[in-house]
PDB file of C-alpha atoms and ligand atoms in Angstrom:
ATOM      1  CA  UNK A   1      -8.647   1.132  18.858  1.00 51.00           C
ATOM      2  CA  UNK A   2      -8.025   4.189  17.030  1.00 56.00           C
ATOM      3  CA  UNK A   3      -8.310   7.624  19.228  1.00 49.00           C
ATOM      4  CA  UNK A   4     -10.441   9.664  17.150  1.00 46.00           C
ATOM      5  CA  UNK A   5      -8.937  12.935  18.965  1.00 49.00           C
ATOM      6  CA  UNK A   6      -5.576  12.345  18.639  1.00 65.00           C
ATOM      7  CA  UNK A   7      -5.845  11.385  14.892  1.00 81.00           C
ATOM      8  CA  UNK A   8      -7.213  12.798  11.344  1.00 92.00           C
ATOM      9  CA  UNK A   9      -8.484  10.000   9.745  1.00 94.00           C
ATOM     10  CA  UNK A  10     -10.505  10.101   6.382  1.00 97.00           C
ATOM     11  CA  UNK A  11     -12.017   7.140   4.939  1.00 98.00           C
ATOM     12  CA  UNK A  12     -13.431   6.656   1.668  1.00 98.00           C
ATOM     13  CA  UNK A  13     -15.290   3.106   0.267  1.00 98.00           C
ATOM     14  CA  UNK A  14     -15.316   2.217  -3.059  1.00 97.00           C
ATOM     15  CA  UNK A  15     -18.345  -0.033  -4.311  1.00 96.00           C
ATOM     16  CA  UNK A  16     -15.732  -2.563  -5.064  1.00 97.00           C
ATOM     17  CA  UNK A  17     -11.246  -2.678  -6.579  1.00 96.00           C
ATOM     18  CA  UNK A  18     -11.891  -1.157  -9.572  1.00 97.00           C
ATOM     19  CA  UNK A  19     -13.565   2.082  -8.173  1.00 97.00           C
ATOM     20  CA  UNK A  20     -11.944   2.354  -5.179  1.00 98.00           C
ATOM     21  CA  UNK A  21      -8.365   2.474  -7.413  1.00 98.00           C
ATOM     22  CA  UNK A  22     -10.067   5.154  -9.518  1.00 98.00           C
ATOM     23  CA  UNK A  23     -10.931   6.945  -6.282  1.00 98.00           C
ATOM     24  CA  UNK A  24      -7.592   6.701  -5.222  1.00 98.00           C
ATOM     25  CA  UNK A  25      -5.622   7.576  -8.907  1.00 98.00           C
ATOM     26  CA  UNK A  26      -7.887  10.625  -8.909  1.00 98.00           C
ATOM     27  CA  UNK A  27      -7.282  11.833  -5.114  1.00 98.00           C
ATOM     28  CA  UNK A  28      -3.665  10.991  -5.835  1.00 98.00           C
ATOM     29  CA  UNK A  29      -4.046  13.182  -8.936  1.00 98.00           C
ATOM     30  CA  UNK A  30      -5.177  16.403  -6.577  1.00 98.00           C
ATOM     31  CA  UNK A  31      -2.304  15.693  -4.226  1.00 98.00           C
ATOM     32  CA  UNK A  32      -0.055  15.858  -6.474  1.00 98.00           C
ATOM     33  CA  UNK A  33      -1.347  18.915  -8.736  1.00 97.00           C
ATOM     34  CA  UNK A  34      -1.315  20.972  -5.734  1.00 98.00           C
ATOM     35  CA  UNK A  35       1.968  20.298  -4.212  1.00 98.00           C
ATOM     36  CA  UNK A  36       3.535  20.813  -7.754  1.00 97.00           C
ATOM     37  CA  UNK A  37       1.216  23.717  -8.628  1.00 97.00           C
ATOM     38  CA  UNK A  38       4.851  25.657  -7.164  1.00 96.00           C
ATOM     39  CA  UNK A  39       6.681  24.618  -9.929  1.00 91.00           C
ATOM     40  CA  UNK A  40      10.074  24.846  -7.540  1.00 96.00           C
ATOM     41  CA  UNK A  41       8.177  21.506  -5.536  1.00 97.00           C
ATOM     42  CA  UNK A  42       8.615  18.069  -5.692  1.00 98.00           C
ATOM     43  CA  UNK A  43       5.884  15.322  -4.203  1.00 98.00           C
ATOM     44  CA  UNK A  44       7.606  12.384  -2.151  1.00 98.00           C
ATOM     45  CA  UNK A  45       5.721   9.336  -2.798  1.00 99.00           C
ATOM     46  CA  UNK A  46       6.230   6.320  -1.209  1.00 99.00           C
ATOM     47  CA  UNK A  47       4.721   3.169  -2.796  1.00 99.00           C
ATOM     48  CA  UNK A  48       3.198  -0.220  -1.846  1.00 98.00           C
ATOM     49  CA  UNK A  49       3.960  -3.537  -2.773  1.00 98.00           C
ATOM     50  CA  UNK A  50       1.520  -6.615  -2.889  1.00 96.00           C
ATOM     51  CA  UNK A  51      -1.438  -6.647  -5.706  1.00 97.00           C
ATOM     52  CA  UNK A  52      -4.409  -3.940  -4.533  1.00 98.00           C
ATOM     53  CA  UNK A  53      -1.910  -1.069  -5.705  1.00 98.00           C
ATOM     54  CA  UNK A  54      -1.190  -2.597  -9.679  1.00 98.00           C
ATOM     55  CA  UNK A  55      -4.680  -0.926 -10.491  1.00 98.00           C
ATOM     56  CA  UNK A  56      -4.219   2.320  -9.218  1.00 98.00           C
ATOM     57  CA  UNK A  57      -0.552   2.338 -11.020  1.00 98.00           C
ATOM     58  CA  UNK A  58      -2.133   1.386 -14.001  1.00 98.00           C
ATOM     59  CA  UNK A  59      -4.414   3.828 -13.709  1.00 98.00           C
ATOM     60  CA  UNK A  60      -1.745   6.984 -12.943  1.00 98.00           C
ATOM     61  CA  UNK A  61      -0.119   5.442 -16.131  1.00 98.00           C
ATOM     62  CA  UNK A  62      -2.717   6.086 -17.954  1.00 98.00           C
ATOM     63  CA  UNK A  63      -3.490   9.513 -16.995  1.00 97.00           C
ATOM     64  CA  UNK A  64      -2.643  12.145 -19.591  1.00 94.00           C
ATOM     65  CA  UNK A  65       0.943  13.852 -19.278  1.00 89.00           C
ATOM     66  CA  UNK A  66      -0.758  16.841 -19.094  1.00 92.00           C
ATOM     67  CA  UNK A  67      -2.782  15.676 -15.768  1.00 94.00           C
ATOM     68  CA  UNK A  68       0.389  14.661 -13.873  1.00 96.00           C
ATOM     69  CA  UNK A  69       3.947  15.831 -14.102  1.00 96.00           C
ATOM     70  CA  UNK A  70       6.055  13.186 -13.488  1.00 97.00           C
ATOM     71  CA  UNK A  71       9.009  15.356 -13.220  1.00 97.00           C
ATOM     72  CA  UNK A  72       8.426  16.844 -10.290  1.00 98.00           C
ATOM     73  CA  UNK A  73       7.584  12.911  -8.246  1.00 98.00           C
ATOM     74  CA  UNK A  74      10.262  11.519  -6.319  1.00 98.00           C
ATOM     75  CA  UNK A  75       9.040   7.420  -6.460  1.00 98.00           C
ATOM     76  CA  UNK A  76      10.597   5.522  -3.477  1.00 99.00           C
ATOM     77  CA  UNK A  77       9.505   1.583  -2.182  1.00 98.00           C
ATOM     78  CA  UNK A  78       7.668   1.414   1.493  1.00 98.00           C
ATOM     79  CA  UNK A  79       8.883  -1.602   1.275  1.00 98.00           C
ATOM     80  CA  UNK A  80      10.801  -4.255  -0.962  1.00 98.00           C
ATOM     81  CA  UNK A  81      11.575  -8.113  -0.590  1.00 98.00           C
ATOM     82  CA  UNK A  82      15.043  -8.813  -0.494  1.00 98.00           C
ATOM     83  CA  UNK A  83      15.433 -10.083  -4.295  1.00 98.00           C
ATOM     84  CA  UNK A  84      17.186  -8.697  -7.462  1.00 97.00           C
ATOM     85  CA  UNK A  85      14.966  -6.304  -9.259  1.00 97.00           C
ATOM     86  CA  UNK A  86      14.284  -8.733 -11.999  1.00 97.00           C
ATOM     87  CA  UNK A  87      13.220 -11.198  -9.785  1.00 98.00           C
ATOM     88  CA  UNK A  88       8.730 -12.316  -9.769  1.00 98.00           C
ATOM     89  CA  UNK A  89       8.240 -10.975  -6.074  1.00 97.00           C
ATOM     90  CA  UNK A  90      10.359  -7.769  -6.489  1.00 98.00           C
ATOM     91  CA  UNK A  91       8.324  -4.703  -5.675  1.00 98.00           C
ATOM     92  CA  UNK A  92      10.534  -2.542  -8.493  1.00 98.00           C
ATOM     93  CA  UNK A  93       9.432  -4.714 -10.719  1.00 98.00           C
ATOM     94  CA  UNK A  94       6.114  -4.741 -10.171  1.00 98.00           C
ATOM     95  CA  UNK A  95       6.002  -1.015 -10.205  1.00 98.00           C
ATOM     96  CA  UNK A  96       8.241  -0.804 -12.831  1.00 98.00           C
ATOM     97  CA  UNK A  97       5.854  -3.085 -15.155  1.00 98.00           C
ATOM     98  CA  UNK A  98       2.781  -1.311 -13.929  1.00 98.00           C
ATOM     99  CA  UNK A  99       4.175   2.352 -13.909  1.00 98.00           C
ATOM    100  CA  UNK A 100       7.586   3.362 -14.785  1.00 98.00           C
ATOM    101  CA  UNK A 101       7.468   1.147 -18.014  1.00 98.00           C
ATOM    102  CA  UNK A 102       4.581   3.817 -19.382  1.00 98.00           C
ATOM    103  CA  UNK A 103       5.447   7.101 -17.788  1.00 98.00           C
ATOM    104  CA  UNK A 104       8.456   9.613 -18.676  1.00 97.00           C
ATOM    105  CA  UNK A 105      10.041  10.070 -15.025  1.00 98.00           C
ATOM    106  CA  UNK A 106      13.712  11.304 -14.916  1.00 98.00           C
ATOM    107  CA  UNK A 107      15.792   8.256 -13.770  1.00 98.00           C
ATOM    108  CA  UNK A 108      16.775  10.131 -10.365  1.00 98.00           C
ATOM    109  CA  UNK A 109      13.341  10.457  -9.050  1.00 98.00           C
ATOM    110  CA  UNK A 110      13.482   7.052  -8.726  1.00 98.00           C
ATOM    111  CA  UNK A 111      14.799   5.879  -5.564  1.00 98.00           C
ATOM    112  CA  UNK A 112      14.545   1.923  -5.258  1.00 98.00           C
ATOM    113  CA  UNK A 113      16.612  -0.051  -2.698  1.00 98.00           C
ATOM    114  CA  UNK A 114      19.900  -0.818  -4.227  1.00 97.00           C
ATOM    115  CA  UNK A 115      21.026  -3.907  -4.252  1.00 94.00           C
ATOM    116  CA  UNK A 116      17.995  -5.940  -2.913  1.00 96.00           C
ATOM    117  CA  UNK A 117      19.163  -9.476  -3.220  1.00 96.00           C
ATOM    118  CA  UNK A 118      22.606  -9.264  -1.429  1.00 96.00           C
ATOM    119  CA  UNK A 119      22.918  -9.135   2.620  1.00 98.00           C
ATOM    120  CA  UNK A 120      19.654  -7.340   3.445  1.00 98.00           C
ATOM    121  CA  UNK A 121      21.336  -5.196   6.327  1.00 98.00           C
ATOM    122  CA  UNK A 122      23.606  -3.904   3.776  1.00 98.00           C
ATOM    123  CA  UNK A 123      20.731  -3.135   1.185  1.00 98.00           C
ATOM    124  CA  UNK A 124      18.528  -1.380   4.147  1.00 98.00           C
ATOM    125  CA  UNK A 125      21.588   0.825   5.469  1.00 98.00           C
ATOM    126  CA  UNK A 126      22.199   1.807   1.593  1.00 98.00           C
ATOM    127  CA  UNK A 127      18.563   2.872   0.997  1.00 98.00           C
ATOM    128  CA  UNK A 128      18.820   4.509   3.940  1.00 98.00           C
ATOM    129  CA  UNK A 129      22.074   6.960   2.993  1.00 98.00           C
ATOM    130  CA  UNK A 130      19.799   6.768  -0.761  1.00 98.00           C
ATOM    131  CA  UNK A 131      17.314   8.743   1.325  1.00 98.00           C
ATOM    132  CA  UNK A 132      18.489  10.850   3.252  1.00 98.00           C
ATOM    133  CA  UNK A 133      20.391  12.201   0.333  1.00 98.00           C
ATOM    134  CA  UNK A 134      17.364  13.210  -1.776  1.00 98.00           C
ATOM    135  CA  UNK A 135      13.853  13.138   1.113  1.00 98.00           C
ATOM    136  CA  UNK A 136      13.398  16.615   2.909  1.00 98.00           C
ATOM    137  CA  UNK A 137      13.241  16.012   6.946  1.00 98.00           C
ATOM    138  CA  UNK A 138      10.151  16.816   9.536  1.00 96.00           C
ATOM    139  CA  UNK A 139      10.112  19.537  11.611  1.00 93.00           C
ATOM    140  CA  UNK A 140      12.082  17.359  14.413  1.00 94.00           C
ATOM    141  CA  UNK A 141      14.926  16.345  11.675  1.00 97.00           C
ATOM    142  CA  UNK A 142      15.111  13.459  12.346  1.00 98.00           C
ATOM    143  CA  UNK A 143      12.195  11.753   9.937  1.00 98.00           C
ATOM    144  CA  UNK A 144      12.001  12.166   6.283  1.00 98.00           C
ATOM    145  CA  UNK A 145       8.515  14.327   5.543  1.00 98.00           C
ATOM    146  CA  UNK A 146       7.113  12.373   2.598  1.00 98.00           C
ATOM    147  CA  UNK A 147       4.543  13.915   0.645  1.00 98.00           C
ATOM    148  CA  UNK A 148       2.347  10.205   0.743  1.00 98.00           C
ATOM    149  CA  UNK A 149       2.939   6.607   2.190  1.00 99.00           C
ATOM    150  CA  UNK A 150       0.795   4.206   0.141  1.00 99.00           C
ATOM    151  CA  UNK A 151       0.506   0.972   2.446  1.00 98.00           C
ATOM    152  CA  UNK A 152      -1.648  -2.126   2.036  1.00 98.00           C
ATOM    153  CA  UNK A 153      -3.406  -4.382   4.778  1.00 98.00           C
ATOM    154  CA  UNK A 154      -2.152  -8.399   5.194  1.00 98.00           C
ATOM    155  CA  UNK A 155      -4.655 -10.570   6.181  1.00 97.00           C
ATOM    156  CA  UNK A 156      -2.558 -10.809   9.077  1.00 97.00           C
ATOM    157  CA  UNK A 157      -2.871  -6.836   9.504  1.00 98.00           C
ATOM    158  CA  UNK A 158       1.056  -6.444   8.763  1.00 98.00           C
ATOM    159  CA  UNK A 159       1.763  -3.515   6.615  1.00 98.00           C
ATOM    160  CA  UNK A 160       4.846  -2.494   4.526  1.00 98.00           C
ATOM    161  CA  UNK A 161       7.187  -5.081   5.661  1.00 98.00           C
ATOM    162  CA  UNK A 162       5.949  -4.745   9.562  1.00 98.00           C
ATOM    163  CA  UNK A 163       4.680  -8.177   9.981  1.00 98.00           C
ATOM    164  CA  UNK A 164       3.931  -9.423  13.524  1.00 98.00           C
ATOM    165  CA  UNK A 165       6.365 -10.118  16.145  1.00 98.00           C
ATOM    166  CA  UNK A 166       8.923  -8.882  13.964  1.00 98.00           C
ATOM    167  CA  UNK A 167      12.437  -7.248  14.767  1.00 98.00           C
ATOM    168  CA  UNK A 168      11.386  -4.125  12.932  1.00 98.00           C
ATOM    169  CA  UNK A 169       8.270  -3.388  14.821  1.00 98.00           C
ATOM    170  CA  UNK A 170      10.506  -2.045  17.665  1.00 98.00           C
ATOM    171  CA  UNK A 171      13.062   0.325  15.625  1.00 98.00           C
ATOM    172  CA  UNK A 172      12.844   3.941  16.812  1.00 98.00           C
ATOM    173  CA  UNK A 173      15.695   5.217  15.399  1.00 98.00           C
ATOM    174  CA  UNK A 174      16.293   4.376  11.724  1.00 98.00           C
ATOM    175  CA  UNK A 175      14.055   5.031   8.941  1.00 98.00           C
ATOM    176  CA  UNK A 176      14.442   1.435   7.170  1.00 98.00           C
ATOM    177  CA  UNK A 177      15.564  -1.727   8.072  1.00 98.00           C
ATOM    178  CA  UNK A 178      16.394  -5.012   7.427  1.00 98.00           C
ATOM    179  CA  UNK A 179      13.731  -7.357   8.839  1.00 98.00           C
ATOM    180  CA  UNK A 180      13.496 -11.375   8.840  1.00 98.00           C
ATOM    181  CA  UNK A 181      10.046 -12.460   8.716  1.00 98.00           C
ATOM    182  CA  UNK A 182      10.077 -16.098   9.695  1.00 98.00           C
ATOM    183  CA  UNK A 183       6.343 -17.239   8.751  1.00 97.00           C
ATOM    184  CA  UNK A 184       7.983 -16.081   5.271  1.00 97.00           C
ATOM    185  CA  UNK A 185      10.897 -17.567   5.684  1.00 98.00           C
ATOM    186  CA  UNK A 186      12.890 -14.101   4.100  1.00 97.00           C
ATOM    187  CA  UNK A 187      14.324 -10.651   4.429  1.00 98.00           C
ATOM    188  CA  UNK A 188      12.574  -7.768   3.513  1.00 98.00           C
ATOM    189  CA  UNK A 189      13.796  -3.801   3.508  1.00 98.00           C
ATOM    190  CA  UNK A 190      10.927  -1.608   5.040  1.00 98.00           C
ATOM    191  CA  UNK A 191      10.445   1.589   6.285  1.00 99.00           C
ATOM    192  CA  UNK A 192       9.867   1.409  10.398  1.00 98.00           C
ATOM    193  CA  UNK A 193       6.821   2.833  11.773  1.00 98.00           C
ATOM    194  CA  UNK A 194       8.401   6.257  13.098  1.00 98.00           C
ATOM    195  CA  UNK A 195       9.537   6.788   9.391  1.00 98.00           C
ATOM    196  CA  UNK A 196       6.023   6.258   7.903  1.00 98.00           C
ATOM    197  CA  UNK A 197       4.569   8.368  10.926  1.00 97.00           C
ATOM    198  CA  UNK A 198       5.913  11.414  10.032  1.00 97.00           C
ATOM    199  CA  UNK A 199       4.395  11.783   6.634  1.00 98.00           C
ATOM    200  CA  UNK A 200       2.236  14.322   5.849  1.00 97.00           C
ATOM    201  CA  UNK A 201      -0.261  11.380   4.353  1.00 98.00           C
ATOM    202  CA  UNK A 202      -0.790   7.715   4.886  1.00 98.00           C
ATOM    203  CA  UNK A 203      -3.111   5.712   2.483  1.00 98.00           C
ATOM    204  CA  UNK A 204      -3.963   2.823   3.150  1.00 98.00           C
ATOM    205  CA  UNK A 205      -5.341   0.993  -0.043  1.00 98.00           C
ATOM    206  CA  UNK A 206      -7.807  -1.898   1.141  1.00 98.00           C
ATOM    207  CA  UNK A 207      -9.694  -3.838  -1.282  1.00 98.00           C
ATOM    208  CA  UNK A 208     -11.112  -8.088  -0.777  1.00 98.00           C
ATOM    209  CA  UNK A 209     -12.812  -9.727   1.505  1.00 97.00           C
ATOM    210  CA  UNK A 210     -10.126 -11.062   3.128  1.00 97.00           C
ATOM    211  CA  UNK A 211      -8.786  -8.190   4.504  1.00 98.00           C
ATOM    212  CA  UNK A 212     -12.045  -7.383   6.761  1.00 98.00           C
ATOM    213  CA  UNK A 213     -10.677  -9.794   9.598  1.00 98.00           C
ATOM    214  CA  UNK A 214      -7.212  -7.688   9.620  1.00 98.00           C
ATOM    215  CA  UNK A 215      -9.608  -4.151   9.086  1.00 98.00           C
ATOM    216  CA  UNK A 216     -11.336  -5.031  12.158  1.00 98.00           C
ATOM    217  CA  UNK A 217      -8.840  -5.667  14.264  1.00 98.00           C
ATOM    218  CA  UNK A 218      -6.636  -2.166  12.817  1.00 98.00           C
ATOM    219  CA  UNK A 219      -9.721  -0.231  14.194  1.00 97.00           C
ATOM    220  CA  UNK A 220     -11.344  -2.006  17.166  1.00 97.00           C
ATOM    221  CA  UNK A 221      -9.230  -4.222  18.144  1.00 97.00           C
ATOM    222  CA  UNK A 222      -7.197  -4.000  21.582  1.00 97.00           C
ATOM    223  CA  UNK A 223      -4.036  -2.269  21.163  1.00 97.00           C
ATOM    224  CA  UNK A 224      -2.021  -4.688  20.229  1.00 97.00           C
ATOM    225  CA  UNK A 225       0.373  -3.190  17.767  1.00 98.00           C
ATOM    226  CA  UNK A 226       2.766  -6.996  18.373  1.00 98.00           C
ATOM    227  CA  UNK A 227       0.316  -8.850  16.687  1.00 98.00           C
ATOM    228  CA  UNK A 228      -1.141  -6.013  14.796  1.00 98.00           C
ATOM    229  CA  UNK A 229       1.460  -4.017  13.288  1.00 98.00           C
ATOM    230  CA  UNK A 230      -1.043  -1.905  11.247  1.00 98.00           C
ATOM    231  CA  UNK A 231      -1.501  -0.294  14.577  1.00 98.00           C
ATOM    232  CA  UNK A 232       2.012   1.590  14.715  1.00 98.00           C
ATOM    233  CA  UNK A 233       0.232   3.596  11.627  1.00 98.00           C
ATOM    234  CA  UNK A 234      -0.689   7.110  13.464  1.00 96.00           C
ATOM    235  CA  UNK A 235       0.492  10.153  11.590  1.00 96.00           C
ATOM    236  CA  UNK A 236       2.306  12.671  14.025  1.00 94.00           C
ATOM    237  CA  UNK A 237       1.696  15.041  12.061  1.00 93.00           C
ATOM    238  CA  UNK A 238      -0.757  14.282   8.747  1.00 96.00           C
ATOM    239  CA  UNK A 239      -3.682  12.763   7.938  1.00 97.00           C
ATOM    240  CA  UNK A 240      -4.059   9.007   7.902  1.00 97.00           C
ATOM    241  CA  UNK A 241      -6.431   8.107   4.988  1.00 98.00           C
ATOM    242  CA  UNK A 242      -8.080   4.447   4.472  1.00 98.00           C
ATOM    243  CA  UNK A 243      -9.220   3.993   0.587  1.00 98.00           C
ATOM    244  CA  UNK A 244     -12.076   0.729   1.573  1.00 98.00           C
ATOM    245  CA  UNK A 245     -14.035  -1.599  -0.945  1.00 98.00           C
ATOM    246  CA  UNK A 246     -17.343  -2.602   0.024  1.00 97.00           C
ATOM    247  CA  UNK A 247     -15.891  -5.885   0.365  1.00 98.00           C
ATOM    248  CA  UNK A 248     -13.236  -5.428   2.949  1.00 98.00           C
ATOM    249  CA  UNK A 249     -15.191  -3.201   4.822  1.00 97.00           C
ATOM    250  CA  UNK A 250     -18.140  -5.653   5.166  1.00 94.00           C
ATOM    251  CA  UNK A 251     -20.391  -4.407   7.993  1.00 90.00           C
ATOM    252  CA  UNK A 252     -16.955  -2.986   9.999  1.00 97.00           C
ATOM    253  CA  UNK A 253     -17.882   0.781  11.494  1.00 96.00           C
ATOM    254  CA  UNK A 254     -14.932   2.470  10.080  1.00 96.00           C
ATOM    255  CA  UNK A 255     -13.115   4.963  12.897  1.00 94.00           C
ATOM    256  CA  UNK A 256     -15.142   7.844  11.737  1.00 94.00           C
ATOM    257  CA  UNK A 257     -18.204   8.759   9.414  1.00 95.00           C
ATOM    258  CA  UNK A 258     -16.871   7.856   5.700  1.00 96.00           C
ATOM    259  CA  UNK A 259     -17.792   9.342   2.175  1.00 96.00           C
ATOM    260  CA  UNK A 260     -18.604   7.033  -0.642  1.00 95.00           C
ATOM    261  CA  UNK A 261     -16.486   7.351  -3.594  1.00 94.00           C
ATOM    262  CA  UNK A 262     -17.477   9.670  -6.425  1.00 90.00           C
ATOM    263  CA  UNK A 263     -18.601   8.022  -9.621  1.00 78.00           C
TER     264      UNK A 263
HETATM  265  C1  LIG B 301       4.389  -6.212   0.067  1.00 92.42           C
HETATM  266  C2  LIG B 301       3.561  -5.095   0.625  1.00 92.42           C
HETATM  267  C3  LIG B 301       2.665  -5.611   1.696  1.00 92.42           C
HETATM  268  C4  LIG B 301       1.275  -5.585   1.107  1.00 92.42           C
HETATM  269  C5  LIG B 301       0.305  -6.374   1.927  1.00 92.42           C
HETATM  270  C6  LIG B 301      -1.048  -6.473   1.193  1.00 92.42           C
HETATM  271  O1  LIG B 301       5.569  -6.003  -0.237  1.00 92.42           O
HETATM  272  O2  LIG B 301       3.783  -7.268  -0.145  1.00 92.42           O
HETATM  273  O3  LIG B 301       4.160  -3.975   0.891  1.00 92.42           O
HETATM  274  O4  LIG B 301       2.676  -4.887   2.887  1.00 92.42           O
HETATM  275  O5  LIG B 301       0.848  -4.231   0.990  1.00 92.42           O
HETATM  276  O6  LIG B 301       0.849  -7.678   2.093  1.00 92.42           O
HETATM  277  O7  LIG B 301      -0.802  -7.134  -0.011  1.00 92.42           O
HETATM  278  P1  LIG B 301      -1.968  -7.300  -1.118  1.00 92.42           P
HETATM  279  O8  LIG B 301      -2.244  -5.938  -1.635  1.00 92.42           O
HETATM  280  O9  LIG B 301      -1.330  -8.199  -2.158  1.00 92.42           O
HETATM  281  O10 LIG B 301      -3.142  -7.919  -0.421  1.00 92.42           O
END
């Protein structure tokens, strides 16, 4: 169960994928216009893998160069499967098909796991040094303060590469790692909970009727963070946002009074 006072949660529902990625591409939109509105800024955005996010980067493709300025985003990967970048179930190349294909975004704001492919330990330590070359820290130094986290829900209620009863659910001290997920039967390179905590924003983008089960058991179930990773999620200092579709949501009282979508 989420602890209303310890957390800001907003949640927003979308009547179903489309609109909710609309929602999201135009909230995005804001977040970025007024971080960059000091021209000296950049906005740290970290991006999902999986499917519910192609929309919404289709979407900030689309959007006018004069509604977004890509040259002041720094793109990095919440999470990446340990494959070349060419590869069907790489996260770069999803992103890159969906978003970096159609937008002008100087080649160093783009900060993808190197090496994904190779030993995964090796790949996780590198993105790691990638990181904390480029990412501003929190207040306590020791986590990178990223603008946005964009995360998606398993059915399973895993999120980045934090599935259950996973290695990585326990790391406290790095901000990625390499982490062996045996129902998959595969590395992956994720960010670890603590890193993703100390965002200023989390989004989680929710959309299908499959992921009500997982939904449910984020907000109401017992704590239970093991077998329901998603639960690590709790901003330390930023707002944790959920971006719902009717169908996910599905009769499941979100953690606090949501708004409907515009449009
Ligand atoms: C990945 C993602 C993963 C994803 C969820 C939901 O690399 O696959 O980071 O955490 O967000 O599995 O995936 P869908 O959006 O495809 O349902």
């Amino acid at each position: 169960m989420i602890e209303r006072p310890y957390l800001v949660i907003e949640v927003r529902v979308g009547h179903d994928g489309e609109h909710l990625a609309a929602c999201t591409c135009r909230w995005l939109q804001q977040q970025i216009g007024k971080k960059l509105a000091d021209s000296t800024a950049r906005y740290y955005l970290a991006l999902s893998g999986g499917s519910t996010p192609q929309r919404l980067y289709a979407l900030l493709a689309e959007l006018p160069a004069d509604q977004i300025d890509w040259t002041g985003v720094v793109l990095i990967w919440g999470d990446e499967r340990n494959v070349p970048p060419d590869h069907a179930d790489s996260n770069f190349r999803m992103v890159q098909q969906t978003l970096l294909s159609k937008i002008e975004i100087p080649p160093e704001n783009i900060l993808g796991v190197p090496n994904p492919g190779g030993p995964a330990e090796q790949a996780a330590a590198e993105y790691e040094q990638r990181l904390r070359a480029v990412l501003p820290c929190d207040a306590s130094g020791r986590w990178p303060r990223l603008d946005c986290v964009l995360l998606g829900l398993g059915d399973d209620a895993h999120t980045a590469s934090l599935f259950p009863q996973t290695a990585a659910l326990q790391e406290q001290d790095r901000w990625c790692v390499a982490n062996f997920v045996p129902k998959l039967n595969t590395w992956r390179i994720t960010l670890t909970a603590p890193a993703i905590n100390a965002a200023a924003n989390v989004a989680f983008l929710i959309a299908g009727e499959k992921k009500t089960d997982a939904l449910r058991a984020l907000w109401h179930g017992p704590a239970a963070p093991d077998l329901v990773p998603s639960q690590l999620i709790r901003p330390t200092d930023g707002v944790l946002w959920f971006f719902v579709d009717s169908a996910a949501l599905d009769g499941v009282d979100p953690p606090v009074a949501p708004r409907r979508c515009e449009g």
